[in-house]
Short mmCIF file of C-alpha atoms in Angstrom, two decimals:
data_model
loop_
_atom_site.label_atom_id
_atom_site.label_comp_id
_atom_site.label_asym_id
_atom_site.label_seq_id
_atom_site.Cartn_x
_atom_site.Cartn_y
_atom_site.Cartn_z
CA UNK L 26 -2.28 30.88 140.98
CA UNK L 27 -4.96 32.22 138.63
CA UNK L 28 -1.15 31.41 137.96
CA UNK L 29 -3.77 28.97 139.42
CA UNK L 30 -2.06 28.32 142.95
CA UNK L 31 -2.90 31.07 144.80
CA UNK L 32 -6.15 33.34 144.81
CA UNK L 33 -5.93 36.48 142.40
CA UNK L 34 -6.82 39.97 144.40
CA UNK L 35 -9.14 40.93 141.18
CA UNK L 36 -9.91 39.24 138.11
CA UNK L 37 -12.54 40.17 135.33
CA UNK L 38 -13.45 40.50 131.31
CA UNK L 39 -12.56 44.03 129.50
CA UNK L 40 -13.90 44.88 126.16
CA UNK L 41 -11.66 47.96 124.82
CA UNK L 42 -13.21 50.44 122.00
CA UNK L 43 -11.64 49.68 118.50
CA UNK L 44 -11.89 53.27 117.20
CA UNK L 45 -8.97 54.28 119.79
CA UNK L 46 -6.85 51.36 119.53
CA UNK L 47 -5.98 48.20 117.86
CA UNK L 48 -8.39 46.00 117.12
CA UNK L 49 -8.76 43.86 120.48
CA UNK L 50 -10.84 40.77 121.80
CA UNK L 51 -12.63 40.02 125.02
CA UNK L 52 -9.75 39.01 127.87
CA UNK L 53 -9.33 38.31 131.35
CA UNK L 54 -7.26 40.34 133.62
CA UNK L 55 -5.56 39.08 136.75
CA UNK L 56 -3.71 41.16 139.03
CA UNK L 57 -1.55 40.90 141.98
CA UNK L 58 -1.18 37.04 142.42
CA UNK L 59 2.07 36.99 143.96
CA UNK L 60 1.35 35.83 148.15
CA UNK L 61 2.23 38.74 149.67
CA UNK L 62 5.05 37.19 151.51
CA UNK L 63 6.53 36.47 149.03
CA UNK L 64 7.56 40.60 148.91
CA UNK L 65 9.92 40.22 151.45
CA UNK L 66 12.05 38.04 149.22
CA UNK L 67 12.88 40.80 147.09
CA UNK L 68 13.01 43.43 150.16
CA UNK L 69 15.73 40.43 151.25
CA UNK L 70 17.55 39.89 147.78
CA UNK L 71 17.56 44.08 147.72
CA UNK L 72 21.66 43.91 148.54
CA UNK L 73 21.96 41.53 145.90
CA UNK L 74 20.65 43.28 143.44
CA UNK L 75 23.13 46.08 143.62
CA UNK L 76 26.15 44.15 143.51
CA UNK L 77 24.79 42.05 140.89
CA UNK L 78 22.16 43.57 138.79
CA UNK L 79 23.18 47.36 138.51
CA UNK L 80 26.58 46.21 137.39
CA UNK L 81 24.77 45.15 133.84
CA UNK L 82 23.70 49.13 133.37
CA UNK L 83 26.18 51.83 132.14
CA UNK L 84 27.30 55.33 132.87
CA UNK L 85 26.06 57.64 130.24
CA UNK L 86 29.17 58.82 129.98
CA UNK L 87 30.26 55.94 128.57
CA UNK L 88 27.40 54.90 126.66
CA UNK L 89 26.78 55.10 122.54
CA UNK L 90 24.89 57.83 121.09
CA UNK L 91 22.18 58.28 118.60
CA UNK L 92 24.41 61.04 117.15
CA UNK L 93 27.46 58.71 116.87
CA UNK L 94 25.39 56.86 114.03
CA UNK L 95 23.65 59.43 111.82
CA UNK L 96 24.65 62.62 109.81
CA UNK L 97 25.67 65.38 111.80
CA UNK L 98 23.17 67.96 110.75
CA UNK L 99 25.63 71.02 112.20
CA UNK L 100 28.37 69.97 109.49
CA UNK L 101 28.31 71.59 106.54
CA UNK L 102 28.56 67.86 104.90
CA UNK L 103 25.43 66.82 106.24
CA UNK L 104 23.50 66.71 102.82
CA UNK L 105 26.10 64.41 101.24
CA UNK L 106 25.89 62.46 104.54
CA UNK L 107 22.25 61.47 104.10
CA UNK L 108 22.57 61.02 100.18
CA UNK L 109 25.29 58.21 100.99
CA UNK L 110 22.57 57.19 103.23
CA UNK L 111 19.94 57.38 101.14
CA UNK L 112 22.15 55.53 98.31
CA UNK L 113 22.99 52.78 100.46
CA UNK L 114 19.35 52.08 101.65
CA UNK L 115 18.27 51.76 98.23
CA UNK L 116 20.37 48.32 98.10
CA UNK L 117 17.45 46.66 101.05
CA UNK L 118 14.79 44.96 99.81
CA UNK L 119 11.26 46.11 100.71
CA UNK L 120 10.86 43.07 103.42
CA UNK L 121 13.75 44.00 104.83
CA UNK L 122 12.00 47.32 105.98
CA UNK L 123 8.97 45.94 107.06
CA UNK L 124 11.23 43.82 109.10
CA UNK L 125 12.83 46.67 110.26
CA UNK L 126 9.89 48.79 110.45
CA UNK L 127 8.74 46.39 113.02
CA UNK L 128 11.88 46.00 115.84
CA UNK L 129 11.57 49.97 115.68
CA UNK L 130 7.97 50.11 116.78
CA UNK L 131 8.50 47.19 119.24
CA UNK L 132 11.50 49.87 120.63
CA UNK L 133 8.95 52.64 120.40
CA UNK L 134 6.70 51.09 123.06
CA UNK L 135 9.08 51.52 125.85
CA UNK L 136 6.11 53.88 127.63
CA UNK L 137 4.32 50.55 128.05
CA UNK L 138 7.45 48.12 129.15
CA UNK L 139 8.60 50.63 131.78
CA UNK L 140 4.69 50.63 133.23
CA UNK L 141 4.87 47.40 133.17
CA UNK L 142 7.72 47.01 135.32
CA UNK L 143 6.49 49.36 137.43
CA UNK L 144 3.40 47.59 138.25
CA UNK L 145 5.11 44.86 139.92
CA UNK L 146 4.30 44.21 143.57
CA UNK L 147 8.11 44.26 145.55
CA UNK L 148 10.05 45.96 143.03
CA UNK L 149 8.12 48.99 141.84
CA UNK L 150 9.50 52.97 141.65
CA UNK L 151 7.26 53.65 144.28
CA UNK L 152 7.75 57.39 144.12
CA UNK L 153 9.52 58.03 140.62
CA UNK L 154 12.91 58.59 142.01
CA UNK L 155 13.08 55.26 144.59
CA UNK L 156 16.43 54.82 145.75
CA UNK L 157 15.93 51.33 145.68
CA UNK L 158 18.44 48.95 143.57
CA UNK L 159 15.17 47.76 141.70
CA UNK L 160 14.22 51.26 141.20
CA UNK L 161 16.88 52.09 139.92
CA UNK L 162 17.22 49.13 137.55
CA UNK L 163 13.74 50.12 135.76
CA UNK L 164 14.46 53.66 135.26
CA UNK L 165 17.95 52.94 133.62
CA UNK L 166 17.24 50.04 131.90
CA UNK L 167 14.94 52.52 130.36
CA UNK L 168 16.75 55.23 129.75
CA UNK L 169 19.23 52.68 127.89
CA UNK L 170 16.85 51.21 125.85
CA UNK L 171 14.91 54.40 125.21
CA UNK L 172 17.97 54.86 122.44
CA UNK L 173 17.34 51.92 120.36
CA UNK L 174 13.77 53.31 119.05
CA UNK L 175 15.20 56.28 118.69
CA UNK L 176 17.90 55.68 116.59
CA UNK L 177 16.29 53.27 114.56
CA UNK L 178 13.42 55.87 113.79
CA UNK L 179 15.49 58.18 112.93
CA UNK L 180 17.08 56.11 110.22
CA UNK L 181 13.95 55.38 109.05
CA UNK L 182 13.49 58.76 108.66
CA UNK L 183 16.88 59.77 106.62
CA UNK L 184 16.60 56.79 104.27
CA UNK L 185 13.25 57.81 102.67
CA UNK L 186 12.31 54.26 101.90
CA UNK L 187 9.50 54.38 104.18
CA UNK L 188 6.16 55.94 104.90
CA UNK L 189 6.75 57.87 108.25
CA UNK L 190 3.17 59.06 108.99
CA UNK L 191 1.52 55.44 109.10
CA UNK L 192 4.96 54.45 111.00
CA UNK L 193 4.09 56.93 113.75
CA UNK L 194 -0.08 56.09 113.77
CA UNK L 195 0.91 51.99 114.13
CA UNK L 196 3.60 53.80 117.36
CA UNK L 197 0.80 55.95 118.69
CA UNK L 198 -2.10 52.94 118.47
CA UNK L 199 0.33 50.55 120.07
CA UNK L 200 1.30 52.75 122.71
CA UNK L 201 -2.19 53.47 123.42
CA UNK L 202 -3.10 50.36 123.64
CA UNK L 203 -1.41 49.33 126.86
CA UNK L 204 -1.26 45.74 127.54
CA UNK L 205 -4.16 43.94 126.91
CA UNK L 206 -5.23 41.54 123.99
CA UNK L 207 -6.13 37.67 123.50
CA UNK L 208 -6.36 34.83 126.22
CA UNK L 209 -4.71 31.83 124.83
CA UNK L 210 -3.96 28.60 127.11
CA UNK L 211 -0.74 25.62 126.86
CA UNK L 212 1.88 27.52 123.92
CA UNK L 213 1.88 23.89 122.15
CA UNK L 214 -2.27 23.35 122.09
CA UNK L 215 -2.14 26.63 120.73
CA UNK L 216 0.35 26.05 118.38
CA UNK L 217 -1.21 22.92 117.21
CA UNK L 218 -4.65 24.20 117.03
CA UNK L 219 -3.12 27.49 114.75
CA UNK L 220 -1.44 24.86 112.63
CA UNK L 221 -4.06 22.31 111.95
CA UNK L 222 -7.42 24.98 111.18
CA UNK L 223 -5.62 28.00 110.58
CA UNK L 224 -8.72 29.80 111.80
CA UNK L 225 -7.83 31.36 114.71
CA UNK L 226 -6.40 34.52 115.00
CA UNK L 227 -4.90 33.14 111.80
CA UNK L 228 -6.39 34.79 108.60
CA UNK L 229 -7.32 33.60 105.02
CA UNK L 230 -3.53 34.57 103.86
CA UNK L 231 -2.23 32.39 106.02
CA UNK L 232 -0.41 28.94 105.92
CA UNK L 233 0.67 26.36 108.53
CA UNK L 234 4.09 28.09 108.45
CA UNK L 235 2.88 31.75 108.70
CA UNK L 236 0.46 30.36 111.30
CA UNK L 237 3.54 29.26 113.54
CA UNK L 238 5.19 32.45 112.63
CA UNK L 239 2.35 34.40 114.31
CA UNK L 240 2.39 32.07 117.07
CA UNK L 241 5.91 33.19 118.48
CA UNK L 242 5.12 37.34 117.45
CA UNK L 243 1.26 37.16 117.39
CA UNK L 244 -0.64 36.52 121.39
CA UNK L 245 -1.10 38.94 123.67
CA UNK L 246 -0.46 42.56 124.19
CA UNK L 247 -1.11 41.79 128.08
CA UNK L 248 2.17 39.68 129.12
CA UNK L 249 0.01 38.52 131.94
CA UNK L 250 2.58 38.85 134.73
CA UNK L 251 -0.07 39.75 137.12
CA UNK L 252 2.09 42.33 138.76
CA UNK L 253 4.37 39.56 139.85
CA UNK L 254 7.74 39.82 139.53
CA UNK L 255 8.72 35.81 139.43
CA UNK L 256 6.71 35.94 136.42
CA UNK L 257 7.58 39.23 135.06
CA UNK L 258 11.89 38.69 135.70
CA UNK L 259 11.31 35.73 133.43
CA UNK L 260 9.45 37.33 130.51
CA UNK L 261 11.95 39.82 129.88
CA UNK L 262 15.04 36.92 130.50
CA UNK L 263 12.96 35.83 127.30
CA UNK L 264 12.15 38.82 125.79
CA UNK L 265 15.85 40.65 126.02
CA UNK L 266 17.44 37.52 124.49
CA UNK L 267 14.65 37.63 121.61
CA UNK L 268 15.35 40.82 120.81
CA UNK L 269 18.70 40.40 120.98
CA UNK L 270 18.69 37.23 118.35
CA UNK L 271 15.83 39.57 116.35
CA UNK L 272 18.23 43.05 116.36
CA UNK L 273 21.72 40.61 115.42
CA UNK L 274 19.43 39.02 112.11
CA UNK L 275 18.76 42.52 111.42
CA UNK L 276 22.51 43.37 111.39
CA UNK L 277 23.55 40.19 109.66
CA UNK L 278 21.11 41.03 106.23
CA UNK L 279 22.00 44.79 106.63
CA UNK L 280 25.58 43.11 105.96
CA UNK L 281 24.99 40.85 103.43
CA UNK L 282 23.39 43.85 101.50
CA UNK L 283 26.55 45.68 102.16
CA UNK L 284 25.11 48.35 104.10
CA UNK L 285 27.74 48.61 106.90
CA UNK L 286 26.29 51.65 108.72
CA UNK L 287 22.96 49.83 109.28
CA UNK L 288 24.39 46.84 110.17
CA UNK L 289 26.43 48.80 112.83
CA UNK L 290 23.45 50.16 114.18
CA UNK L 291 21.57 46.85 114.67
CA UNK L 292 24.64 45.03 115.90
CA UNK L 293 25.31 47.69 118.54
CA UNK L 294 21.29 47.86 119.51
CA UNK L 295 21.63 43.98 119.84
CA UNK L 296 24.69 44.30 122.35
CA UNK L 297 22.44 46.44 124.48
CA UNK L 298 19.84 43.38 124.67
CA UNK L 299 22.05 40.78 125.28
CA UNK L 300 23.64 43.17 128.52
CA UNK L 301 20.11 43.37 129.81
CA UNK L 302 19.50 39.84 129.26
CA UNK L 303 22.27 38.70 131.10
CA UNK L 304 21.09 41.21 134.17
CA UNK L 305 17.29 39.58 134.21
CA UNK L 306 18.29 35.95 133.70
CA UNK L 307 20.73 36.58 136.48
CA UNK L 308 17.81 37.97 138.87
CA UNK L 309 15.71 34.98 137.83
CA UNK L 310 18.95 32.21 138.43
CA UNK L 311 18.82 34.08 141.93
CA UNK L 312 14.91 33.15 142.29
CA UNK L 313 15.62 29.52 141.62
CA UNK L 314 18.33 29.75 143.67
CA UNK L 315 15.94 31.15 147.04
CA UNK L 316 12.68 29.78 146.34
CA UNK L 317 12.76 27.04 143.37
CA UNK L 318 9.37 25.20 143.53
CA UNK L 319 7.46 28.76 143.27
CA UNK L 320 9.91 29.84 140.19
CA UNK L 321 9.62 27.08 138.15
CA UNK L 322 6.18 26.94 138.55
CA UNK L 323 6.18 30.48 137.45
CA UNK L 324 8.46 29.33 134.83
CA UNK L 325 5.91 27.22 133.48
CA UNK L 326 2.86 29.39 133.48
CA UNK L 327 4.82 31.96 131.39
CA UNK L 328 5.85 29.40 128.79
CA UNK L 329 1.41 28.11 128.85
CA UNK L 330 0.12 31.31 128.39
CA UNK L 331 3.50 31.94 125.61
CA UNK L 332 6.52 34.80 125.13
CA UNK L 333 5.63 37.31 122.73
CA UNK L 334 7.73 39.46 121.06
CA UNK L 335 7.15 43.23 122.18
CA UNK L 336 5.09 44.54 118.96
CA UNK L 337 2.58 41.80 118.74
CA UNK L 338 -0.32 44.17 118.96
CA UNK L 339 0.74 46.57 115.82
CA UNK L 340 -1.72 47.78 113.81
CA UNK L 341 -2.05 50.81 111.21
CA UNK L 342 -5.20 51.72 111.24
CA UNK L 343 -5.68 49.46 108.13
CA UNK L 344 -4.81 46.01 108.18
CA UNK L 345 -6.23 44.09 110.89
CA UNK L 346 -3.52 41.28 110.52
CA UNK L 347 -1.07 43.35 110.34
CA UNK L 348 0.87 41.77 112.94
CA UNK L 349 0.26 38.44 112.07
CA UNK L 350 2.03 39.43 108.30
CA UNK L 351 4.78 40.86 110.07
CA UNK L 352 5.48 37.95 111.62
CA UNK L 353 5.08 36.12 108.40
CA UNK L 354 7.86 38.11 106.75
CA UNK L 355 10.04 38.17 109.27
CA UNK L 356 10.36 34.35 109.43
CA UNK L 357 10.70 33.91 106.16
CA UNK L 358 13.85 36.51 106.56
CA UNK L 359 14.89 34.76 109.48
CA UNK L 360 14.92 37.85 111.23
CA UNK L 361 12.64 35.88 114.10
CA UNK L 362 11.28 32.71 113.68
CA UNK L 363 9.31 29.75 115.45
CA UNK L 364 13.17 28.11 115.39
CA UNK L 365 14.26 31.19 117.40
CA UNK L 366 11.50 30.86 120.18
CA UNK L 367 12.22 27.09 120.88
CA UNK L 368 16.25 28.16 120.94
CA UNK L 369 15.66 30.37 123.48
CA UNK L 370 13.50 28.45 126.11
CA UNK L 371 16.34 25.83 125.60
CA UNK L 372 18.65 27.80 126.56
CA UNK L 373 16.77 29.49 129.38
CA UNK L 374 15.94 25.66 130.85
CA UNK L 375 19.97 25.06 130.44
CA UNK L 376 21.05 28.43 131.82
CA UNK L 377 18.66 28.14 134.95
CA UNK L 378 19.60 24.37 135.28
CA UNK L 379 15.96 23.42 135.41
CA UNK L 380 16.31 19.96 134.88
CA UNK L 381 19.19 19.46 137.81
CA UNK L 382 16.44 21.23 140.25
CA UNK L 383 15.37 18.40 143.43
CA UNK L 384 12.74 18.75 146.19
CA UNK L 385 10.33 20.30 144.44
CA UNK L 386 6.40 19.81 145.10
CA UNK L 387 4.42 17.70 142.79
CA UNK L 388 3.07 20.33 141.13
CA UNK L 389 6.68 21.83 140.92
CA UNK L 390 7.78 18.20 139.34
CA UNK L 391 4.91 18.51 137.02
CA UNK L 392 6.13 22.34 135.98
CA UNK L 393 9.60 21.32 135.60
CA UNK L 394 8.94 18.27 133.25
CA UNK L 395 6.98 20.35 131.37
CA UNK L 396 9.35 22.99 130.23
CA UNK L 397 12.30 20.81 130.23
CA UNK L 398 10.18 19.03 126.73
CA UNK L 399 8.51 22.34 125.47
CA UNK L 400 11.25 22.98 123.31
CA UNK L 401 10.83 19.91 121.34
CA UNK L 402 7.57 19.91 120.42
CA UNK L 403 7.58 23.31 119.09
CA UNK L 404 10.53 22.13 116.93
CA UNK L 405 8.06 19.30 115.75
CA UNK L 406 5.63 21.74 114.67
CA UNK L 407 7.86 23.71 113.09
CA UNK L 408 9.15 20.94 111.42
CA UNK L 409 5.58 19.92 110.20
CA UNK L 410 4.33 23.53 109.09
CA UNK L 411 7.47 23.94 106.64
CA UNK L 412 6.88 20.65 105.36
CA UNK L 413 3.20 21.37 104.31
CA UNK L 414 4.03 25.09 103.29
CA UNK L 415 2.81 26.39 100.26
CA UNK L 416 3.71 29.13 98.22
CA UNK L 417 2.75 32.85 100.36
CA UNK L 418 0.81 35.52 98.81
CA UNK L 419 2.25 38.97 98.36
CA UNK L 420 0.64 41.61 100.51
CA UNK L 421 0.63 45.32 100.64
CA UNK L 422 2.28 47.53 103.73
CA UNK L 423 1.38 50.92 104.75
CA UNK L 424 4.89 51.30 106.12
CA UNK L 425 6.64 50.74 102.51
CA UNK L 426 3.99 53.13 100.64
CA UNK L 427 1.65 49.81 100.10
CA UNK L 428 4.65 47.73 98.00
CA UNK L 429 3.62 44.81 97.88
CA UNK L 430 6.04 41.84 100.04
CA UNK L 431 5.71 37.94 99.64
CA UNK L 432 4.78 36.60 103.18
#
């Protein structure tokens, strides 16, 4: 499968002008490399689906509000409401926000997740209002996620600790960047090679340990699911449960500052992710479950080309590496770090029982043995980069009026 078992329908280099978007490097895009009988096994699983999937989304009736969070800007307390706001925001440090700063954009993107979803061959909203459980699925999964940016902006907003305008450029050039970026190859070649020269995509700032940082936040804007589902179904198991472990860090230092009302707001954001996690692993334990050799070996291709969290192609219109300090920070905060990543492909391999799969191809032997002793090695090179670590620079972000924050 260009997923390098099974011909790809179109496949070809794209250069992308830099004064509309990010800053962006020559990449290969494959599309549609899913067999196409492989579409009746969702068509077949579509039952399924609605007595098993939709049960992870909510009525809106019952779901949390934006407005049951912030001031109420009808009551005649309102001001007072946002200085207590204000007053307790002042007690976060400025990496904190930039930490912050970044889940929200990540949220902000949601344009580009829901496209994404919808380009996948067997499960797409065909006409926008598909009856389909799948359909379904993708348009409420967005709707209930379309809250989480929200709210978090709108924090943001009330605390006055940030710079909102080059907040809303770094939403509006990630959002118009789609999904395209870097081709990178095996996660732990990639790793290693970051680690040992620190040259590429890895800047003069950087160390061994920022390097690995970048690593797990820092690839490609393109997830490269190829508009096939197998491979899509697993990168958001991975990606909910990131963000989930990413939004409950957030929550836990909001805490430990004593802000309760953040913390509130990032624990009940989290709760979301870890709901949709549970519906997408459970669609992918349902793949294994029908067709194993073909999902594992999709499970391995995801984990070679590597999971990236959803804002790994940020950028301000100023700093080039902005994403890569980001990611810096926010291990250092252990709001998401290289520790994180290997967690959760361990726990992916033990919740899909990868290692108690049988009858599998060779190839699917070879794809199983290889994630079942991913998780390792990145915990070796981890291990290594904090070991050689040297003191990180401060640097300057547009988001926090240019303060400057150690990486």
């Amino acid at each position: 499968m260009c997923f390098k078992h099974y011909t790809c329908a179109y496949c070809s280099r794209v250069k992308t002008p830099k004064k509309l978007f990010s800053p962006l490097e020559t990449h290969i895009e494959v599309t549609h490399s899913m067999p196409p009988q492989k579409i009746e096994i969702f068509k077949s699983l579509e039952g399924w689906a609605e007595d098993n999937l939709l049960v992870h989304l909510r009525p809106v009736e019952k779901c949390w509000q934006l407005q049951d969070f912030l001031p109420d800007s009808s009551s005649e307390g309102f001001n007072e409401e946002v200085t207590e706001l204000r007053g307790h925001s002042k007690e976060l440090p400025n990496d904190y926000f930039v930490c912050l700063v970044g889940d929200m954009i990540a949220e902000q993107n949601l344009p580009t997740y829901q496209t994404i979803l919808n380009t996948n061959d067997g499960v797409r909203d065909e006409t926008a209002a598909s009856l389909t459980p799948w359909a379904i699925w993708i348009r409420a999964w967005t709707a209930e996620e379309n809250r989480h940016g929200d709210l978090l902006n709108k924090y943001l907003y009330l605390s006055g600790r940030v710079d909102m305008r080059q907040i809303e450029k770094t939403i509006q050039y990630l959002i118009g960047s789609g999904m395209v970026g870097f081709l990178l190859t095996d996660v732990a070649l990639a790793v290693n090679h970051l680690v040992k020269s620190s040259r590429w995509l890895v800047r003069e700032h950087s160390s061994p340990q920022q390097a690995l940082a970048a690593t797990c936040v820092l690839h490609l804007q393109d997830p490269r699911t190829e508009n096939n589902p197998y491979l899509c179904f697993i990168y958001t198991s991975f990606q909910e449960r990131a963000t989930f472990i990413s939004h409950g860090n957030t929550a836990r230092l909001a805490k430990d500052h004593g802000v309760v009302n953040l913390a509130q707001i990032c624990e009940t954001i989290a709760s979301d992710e870890k709901r949709h996690e549970t519906g997408y692993t459970k669609v992918v334990e349902k793949l294994f479950e029908v067709d194993p050799d073909y999902t594992v070996l999709a499970f391995a291709d995801m984990m070679r080309k590597k999971i990236t969290m959803p804002a790994h192609l940020i950028y301000d219109g100023r700093d080039d590496n902005l994403v890569e300090h980001f990611a810096a920070v926010a291990q250092r905060l252990g709001v998401y770090t290289a520790k994180d990543y290997a967690d959760i492909l361990e726990f992916l391999v033990a919740r899909w029982k990868i290692g108690e799969l049988t009858g599998l191809s060779g190839e699917g032997n070879e794809a199983q043995d290889f994630v079942c002793t991913l998780a390792p090695k990145i915990r070796q090179l981890d291990e290594r980069a904090q070991e050689s670590a040297k003191e990180a620079p401060a640097i300057s972000f547009s988001w926090i009026y240019d303060r400057t924050v150690q990486l």
